[in-house]
Coordinates of C-alpha atoms and ligand atoms in Angstrom, one line a residue:
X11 CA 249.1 12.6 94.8
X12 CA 247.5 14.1 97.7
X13 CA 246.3 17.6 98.7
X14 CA 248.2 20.3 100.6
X15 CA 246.7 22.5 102.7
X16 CA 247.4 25.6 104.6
X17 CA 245.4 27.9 107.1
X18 CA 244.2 31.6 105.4
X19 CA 243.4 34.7 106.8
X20 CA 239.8 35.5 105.2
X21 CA 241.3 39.0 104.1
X22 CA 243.3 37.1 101.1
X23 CA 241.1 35.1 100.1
X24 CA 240.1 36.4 96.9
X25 CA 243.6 36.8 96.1
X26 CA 244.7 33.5 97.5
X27 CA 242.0 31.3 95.6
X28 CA 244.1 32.3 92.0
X29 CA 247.4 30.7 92.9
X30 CA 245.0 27.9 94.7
X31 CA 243.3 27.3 91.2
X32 CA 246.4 27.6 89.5
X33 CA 248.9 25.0 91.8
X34 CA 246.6 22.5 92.0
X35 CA 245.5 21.3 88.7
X36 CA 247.5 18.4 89.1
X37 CA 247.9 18.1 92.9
X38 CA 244.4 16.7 93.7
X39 CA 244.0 12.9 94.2
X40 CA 240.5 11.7 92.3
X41 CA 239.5 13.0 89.4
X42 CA 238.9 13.6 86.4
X43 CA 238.3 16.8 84.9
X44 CA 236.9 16.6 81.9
X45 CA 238.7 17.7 78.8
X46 CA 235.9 19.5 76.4
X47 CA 234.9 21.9 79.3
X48 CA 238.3 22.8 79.4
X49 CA 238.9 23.9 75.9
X50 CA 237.0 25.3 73.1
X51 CA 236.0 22.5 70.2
X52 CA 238.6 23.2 67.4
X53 CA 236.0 22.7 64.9
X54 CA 233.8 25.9 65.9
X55 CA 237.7 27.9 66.5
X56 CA 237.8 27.1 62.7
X57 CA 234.7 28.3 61.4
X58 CA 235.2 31.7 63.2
X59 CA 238.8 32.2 61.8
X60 CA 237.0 31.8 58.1
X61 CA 233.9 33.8 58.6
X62 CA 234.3 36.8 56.8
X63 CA 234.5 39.6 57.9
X64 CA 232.0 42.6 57.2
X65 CA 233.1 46.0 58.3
X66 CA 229.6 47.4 58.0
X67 CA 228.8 45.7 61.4
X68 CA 229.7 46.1 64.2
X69 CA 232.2 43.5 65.6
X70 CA 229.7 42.2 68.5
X71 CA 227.0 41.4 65.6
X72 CA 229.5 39.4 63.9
X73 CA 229.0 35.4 64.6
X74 CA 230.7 34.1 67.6
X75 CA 230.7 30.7 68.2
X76 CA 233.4 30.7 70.9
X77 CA 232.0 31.6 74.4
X78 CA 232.0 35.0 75.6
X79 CA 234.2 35.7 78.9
X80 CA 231.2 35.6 80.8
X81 CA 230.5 32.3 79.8
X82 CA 233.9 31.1 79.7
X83 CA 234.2 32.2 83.4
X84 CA 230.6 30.3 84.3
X85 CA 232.5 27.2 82.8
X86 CA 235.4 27.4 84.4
X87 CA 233.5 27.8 87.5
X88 CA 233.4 25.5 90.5
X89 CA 230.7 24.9 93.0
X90 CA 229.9 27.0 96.0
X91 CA 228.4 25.1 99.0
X92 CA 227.2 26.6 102.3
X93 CA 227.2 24.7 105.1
X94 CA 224.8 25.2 108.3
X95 CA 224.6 23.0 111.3
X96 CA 223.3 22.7 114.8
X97 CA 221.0 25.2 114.3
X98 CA 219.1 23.4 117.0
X99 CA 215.9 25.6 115.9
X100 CA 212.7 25.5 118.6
X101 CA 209.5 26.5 117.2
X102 CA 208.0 29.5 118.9
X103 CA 204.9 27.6 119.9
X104 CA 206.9 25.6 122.4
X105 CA 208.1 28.4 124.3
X106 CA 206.4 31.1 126.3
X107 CA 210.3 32.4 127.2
X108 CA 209.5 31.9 131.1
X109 CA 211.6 31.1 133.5
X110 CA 212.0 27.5 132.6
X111 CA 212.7 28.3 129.4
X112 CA 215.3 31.2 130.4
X113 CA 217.4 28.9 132.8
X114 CA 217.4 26.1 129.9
X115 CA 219.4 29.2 127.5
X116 CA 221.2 30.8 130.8
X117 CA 222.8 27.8 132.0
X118 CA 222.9 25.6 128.7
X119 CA 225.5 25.0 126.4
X120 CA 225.6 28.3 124.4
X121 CA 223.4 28.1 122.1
X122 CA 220.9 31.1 121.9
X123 CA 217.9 29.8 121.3
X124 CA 216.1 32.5 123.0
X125 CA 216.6 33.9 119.5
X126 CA 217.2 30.9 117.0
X127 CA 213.8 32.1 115.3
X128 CA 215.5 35.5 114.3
X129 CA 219.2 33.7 113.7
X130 CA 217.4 30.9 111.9
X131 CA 215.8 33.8 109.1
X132 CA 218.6 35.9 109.1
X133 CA 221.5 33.3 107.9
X134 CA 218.6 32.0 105.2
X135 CA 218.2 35.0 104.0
X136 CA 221.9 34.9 103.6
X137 CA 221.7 32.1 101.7
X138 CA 219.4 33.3 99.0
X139 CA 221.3 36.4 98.6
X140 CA 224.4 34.4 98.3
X141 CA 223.2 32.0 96.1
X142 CA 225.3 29.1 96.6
X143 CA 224.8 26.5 94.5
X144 CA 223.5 24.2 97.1
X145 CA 222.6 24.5 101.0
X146 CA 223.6 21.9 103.1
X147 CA 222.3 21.3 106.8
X148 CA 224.0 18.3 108.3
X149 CA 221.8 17.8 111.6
X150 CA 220.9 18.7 114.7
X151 CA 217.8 20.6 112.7
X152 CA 215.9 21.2 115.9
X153 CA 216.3 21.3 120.0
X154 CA 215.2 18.2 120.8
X155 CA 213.7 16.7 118.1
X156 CA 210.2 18.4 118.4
X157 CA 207.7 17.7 115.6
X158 CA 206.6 21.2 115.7
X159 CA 210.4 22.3 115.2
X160 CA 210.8 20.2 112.4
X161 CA 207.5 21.5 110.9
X162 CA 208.6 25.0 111.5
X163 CA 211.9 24.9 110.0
X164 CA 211.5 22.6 106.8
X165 CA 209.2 25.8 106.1
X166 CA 211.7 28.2 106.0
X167 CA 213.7 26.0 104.0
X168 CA 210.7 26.2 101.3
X169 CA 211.3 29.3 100.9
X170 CA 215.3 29.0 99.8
X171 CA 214.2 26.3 97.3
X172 CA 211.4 28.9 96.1
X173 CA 214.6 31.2 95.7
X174 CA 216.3 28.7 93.9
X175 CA 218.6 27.5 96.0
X176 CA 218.3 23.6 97.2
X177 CA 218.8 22.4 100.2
X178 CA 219.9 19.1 101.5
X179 CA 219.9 18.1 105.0
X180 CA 220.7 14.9 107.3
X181 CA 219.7 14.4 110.7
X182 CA 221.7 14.7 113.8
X183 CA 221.6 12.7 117.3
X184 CA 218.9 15.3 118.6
X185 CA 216.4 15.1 116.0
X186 CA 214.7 11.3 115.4
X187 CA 212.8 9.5 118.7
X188 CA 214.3 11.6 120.8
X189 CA 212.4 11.2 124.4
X190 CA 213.6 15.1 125.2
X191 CA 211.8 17.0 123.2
X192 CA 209.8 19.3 125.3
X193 CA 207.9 22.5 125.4
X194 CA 208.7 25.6 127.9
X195 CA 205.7 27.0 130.1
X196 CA 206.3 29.7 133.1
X197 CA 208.3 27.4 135.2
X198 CA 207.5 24.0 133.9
X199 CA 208.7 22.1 131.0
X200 CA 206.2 19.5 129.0
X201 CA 206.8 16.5 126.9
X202 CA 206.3 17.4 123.4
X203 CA 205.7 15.0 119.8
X204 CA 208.8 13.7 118.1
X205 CA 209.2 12.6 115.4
X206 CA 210.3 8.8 114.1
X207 CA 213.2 8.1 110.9
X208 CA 209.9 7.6 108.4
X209 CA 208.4 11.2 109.6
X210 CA 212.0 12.6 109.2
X211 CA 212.4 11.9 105.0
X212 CA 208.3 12.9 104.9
X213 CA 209.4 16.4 106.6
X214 CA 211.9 16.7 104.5
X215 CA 211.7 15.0 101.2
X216 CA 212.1 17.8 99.0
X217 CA 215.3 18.5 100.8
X218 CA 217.6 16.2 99.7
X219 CA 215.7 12.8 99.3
X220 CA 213.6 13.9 96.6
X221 CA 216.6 14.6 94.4
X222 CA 219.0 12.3 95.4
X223 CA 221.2 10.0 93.5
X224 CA 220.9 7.1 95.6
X225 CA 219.4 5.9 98.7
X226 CA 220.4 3.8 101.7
X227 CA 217.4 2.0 102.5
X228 CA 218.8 1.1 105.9
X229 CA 219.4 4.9 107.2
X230 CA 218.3 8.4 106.2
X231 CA 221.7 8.2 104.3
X232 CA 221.7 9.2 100.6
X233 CA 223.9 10.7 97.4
X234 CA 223.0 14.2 95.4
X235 CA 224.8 15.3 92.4
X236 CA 225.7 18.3 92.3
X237 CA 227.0 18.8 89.0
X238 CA 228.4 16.3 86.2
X239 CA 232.3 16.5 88.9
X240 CA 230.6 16.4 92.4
X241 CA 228.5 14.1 94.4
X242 CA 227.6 15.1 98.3
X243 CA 227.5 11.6 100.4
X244 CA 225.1 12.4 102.8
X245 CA 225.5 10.0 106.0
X246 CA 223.2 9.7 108.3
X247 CA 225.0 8.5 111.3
X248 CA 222.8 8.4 113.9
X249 CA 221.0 5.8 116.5
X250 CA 217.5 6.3 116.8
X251 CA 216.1 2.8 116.8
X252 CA 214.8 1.3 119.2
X253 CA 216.2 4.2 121.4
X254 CA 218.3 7.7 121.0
X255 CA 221.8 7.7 121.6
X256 CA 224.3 10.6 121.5
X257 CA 226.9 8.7 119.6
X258 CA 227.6 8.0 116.1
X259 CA 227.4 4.3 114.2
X260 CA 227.3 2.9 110.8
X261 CA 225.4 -0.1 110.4
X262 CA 227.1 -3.2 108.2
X263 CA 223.9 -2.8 105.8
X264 CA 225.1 1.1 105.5
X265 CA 228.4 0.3 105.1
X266 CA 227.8 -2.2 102.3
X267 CA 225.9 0.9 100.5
X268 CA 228.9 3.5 101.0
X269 CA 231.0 0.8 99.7
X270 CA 228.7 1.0 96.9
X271 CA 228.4 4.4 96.1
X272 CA 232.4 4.9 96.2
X273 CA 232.9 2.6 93.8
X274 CA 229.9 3.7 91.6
X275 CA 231.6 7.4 92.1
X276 CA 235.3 6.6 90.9
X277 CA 233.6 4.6 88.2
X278 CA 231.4 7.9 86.7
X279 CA 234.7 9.8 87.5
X280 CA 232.8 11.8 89.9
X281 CA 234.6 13.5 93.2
X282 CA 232.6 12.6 96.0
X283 CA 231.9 14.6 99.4
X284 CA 230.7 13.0 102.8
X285 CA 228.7 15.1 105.4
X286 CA 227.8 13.5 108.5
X287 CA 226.8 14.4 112.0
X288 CA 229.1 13.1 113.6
X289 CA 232.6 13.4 113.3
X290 CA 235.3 10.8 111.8
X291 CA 238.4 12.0 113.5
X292 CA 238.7 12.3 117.2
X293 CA 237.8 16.6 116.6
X294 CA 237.6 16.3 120.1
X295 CA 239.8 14.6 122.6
X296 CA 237.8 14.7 125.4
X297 CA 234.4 14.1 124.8
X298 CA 235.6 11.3 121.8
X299 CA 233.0 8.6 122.8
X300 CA 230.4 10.7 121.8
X301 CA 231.8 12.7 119.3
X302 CA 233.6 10.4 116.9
X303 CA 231.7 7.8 114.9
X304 CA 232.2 4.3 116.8
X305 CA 234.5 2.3 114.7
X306 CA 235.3 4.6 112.2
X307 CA 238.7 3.4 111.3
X308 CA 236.4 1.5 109.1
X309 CA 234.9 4.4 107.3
X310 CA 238.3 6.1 106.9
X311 CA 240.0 2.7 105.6
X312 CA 237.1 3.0 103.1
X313 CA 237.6 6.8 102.2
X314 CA 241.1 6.1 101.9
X315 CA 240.7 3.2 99.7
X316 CA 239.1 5.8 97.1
X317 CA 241.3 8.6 97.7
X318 CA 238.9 11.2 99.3
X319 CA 240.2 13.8 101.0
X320 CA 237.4 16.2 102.7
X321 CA 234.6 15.2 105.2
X322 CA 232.5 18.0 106.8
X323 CA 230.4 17.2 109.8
X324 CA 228.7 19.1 113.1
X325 CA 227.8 17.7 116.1
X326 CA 231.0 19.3 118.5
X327 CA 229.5 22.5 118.3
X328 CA 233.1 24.2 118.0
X329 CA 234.6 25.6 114.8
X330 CA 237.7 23.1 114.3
X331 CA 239.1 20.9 111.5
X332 CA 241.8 18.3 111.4
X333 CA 244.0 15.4 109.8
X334 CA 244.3 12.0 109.7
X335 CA 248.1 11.5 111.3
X336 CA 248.5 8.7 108.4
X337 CA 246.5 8.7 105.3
X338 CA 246.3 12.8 104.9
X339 CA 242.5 13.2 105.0
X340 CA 241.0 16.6 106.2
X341 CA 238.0 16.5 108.2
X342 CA 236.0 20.0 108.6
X343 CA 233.3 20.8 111.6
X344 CA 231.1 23.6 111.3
X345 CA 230.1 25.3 114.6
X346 CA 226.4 25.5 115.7
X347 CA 224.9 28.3 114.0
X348 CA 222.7 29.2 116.9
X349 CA 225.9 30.0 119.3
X350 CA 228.1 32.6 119.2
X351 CA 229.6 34.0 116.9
X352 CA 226.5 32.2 115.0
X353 CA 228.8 31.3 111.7
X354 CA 228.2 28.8 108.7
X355 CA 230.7 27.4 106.7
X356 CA 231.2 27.7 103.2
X357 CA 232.6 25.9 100.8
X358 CA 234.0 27.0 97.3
X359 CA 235.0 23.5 95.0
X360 CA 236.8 24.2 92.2
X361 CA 236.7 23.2 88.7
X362 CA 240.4 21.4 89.0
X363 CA 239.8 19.4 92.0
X364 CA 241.5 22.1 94.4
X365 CA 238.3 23.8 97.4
X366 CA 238.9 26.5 99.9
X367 CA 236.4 26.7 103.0
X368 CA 236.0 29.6 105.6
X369 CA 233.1 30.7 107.6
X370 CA 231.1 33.8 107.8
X371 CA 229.1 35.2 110.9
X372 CA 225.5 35.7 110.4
X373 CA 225.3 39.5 110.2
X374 CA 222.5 39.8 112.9
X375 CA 222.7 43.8 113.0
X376 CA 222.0 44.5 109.4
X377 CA 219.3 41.7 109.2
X378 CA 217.2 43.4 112.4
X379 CA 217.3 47.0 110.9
X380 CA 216.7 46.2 107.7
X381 CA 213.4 44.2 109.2
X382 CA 213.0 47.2 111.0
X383 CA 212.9 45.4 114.3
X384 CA 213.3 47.3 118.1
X385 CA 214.8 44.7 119.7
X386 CA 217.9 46.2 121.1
X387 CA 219.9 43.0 122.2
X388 CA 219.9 41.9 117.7
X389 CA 220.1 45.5 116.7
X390 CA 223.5 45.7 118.8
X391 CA 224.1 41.8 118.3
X392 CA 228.0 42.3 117.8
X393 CA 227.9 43.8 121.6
X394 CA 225.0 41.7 122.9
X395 CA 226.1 38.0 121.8
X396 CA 230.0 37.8 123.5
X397 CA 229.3 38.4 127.1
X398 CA 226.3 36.0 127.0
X399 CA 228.2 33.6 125.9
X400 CA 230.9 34.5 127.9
X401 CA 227.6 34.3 131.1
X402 CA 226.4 30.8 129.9
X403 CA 230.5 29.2 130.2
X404 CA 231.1 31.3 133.4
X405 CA 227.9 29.4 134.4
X406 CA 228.9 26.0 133.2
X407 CA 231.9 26.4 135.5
X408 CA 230.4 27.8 138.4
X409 CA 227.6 25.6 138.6
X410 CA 229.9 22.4 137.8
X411 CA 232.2 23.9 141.1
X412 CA 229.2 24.5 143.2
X413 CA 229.4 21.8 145.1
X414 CA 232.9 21.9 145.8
X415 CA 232.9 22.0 149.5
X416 CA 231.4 18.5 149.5
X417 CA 233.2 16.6 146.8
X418 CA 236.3 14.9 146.9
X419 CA 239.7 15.1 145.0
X420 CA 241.7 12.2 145.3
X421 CA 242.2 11.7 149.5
X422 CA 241.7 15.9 149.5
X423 CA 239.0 18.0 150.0
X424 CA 238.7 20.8 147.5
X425 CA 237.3 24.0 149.2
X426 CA 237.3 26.9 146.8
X427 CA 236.6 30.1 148.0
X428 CA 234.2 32.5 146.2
X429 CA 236.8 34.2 144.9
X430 CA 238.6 31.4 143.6
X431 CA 235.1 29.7 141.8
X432 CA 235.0 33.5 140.2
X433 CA 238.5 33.6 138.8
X434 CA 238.3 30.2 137.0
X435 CA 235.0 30.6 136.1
X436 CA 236.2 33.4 134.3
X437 CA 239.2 32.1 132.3
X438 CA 237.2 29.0 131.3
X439 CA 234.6 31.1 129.9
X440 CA 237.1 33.4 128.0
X441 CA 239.1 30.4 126.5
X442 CA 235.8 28.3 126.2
X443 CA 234.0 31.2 124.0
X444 CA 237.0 31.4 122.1
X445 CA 237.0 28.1 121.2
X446 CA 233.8 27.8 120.1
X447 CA 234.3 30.0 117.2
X448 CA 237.7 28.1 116.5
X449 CA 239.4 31.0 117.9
X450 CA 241.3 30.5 121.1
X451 CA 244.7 31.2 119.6
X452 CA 243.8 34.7 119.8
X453 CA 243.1 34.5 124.0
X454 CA 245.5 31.9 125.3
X455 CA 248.6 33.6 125.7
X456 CA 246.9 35.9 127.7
X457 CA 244.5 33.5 129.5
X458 CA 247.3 30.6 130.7
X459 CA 248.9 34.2 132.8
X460 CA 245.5 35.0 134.4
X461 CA 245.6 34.1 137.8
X462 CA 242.5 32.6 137.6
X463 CA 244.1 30.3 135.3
X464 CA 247.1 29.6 138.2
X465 CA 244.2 28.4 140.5
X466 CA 242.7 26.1 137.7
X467 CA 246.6 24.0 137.4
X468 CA 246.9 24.3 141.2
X469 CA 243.4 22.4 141.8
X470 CA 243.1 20.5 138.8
X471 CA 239.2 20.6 139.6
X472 CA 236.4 19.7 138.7
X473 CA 239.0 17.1 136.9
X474 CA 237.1 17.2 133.6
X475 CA 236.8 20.6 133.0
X476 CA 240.3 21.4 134.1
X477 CA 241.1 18.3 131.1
X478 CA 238.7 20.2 128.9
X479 CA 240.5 23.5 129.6
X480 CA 244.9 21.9 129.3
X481 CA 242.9 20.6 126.1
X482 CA 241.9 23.9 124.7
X483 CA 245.1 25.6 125.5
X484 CA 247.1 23.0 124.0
X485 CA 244.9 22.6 120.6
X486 CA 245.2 27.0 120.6
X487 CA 247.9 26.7 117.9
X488 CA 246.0 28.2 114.7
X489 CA 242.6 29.6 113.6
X490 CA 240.1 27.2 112.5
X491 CA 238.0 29.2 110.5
X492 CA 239.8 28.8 106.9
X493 CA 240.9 25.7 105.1
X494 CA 242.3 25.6 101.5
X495 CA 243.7 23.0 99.2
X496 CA 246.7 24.6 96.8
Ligands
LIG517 FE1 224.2 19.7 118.3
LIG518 MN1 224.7 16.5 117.8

């Protein structure tokens, strides 16, 4: 029997999660929840009902031999997972915030790594005072794969383990041999190290490959236990050797080894989760080449075959999640943490098989007050962080439009006035933004009767934005921010 899911507003969660708990003991599709953690032993029921009782005492000194409520609740409870990715972090000593360095942020994709540093330590602080029971990165670590970056960050994750928290990461298409990965001076940009697969697991062996369950020796792929009912497959789907690509693959070798670890799952009775990079269903239906894992009907026949039901995975850099049209599978993606609204995922898995993810946005205000920091753009974050984001699409469409005197639409030339490039700019920005933080049901209505928006269906150009943009609108149907099993 398979899971059903609905969308949740975040305000009834905590309300929501009890009937979740309660209609899904049977509904889920693996899994074996084990009997004795369910139920008291009888044996230990039987000594208290004989134990005497002595009035003298007091009823707590008495001998209790069934758990308390606390620890009744601590049984019953599930595992909480919090889910980071794309932080994209640049180290500090690769940037001297110059003009190079602010046209890279200005007229990027979003991501605001002018102040990933302060983002970066903000949601990790998070994360210890949450104290999740594991903390997941699935790639895209750093910019562009800079040593230094890599250096920088697996030492902030130190200090979560130190807190007690582990972490376990994979990498993403930006992070291993990747020929990009650059420092920023005044108004030049320099090659910088990077890194290879082998420097990768040495970075980060205590986060995730130290502990793990089981490792691919063909990719940086590997299996952790979480507890004696979970097991994270952690998939490394990238192509680093002998050069980068953006896309996603799974080697035969690989395969073989998931193959493997499924199997050696169902056997143990354990539920197993997969985190990639990449994504498995086509989360985005214009950029799918690069987006979805090549071939990965293959992957999904295999999930299918043992009856999982989740994947979570990064890499589109929008909040969105999705089924499979046939076999029912749900597949989650996290937006990058360093763009706006700057949001992780987490993840609560419950004792009887049944989870309920949402996100949270790094609170950026509290964080910079409480560090006592004068920066007025992360002390007023909330203000600060929309309209640059908002700046960044506007400049995505402008610049793509720039040229549009020159360039040629079918047997037409498109000329658009200033005017024109302003109006759509604007509206692509608006639903763009929105989009990213899985949002843009909230906008569209009012966006597709801007007249900016008019302009965009009348020119239909620059053709792949304008594809980009019919795609957004049409995919604005729900909020993408909370998924739940019941
Ligand atoms: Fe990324
Ligand atoms: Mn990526």
């Amino acid at each position: 029997m398979r899971w059903n899911f609905k969308s949740m507003r975040k305000g009834a969660a905590a309300a929501a999660v009890i009937v979740v708990a309660a209609a899904a003991a049977t509904g889920c599709g693996v899994k074996t929840v084990s009997q004795e953690t369910e139920t008291a032993p009888p044996a230990e029921t039987t000594q208290e009902e004989t134990e005497p009782v002595r009035p003298s005492e007091p009823e707590t000194g008495t001998i209790s031999p069934l758990p308390s409520q606390e620890e009744e609740e601590e049984e019953k409870k599930g595992k909480r997972i919090i889910l980071m990715t794309d932080i994209h972090y640049l180290s500090p000593s690769l940037t001297d915030g110059g003009e190079a360095f602010t046209r890279m942020v200005e007229h990027g994709d979003g991501k605001l790594v002018n102040y990933v540093e302060e983002i970066t330590d903000a949601a990790l602080d998070e994360v210890v005072n949450q104290e999740p029971d594991v903390l997941i990165l699935s790639g895209d670590l750093t910019l562009e794969g800079e040593k230094e970056s890599h250096r920088g960050l697996a030492k902030k994750l130190r200090r979560v383990e130190d807190a007690g928290i582990p972490v376990a990461v994979i990498p993403g298409n930006h992070d291993i041999n990747n020929p990009s990965a650059a420092g920023y001076e005044g108004d030049g940009i320099y090659p910088a190290e990077n890194i290879t697969a082998e420097d990768f697991e040495k970075i980060y062996w205590e986060f995730g490959y130290e502990e793990s369950y089981s490792r691919d020796s063909f990719s940086l792929s590997y299996t952790y236990d979480l507890d004696d009912q979970y097991r994270l497959m952690m998939l490394d789907t990238c192509q680093y050797d002998p050069v980068n690509r953006v896309g996603g693959m799974i080697d035969t070798e690989t395969y073989d080894w998931i193959e493997q670890q499924l199997e050696e799952a169902f056997e143990d009775g354990k539920t197993l989760l997969p985190v990639a990079h990449h994504n498995l269903l086509d989360q985005s239906q214009i950029y799918v080449g690069d987006c979805t894992i090549e071939h990965s009907s293959r992957l999904i026949d295999l999930l299918e075959d043992y009856d999982t039901d989740l994947f979570m995975s990064g890499h589109l850099h929008v909040q969105h999640w999705m089924q499979h049209d046939d076999i029912g599978i749900y597949e989650v993606v996290t937006s990058s943490l360093s763009t706006p609204p700057c949001q992780y995922g987490v993840l609560d898995l419950e004792k009887d098989g049944s989870f309920r993810y949402w996100t949270q946005s790094v609170d950026m205000e509290s964080w910079a007050r409480k560090n006592g920091l004068q920066d007025e753009n992360l002390l007023n974050f909330k203000t600060y962080s929309p309209p640059t984001l908002n700046r960044i699409f506007y400049n995505q469409a402008y610049d793509a439009m720039k040229d549009s005197r020159e360039e040629e639409k079918g047997s037409l030339y498109v000329k658009l006035t200033e005017e024109q490039k302003d109006a759509m700019s604007q509206v692509y920005a608006d639903l763009n933004a929105a989009c990213y933080g899985g949002r843009a049901v909230d906008v569209v209505d009012e966006a597709v009767k801007s007249e900016g928006f008019a302009m965009w269906e009348e020119c239909c150009y620059p053709p792949l934005l304008f594809q980009y943009l019919e795609y957004i609108v049409s995919d604005a149907v729900r909020d993408y921010n909370t998924l739940e099993s019941y």
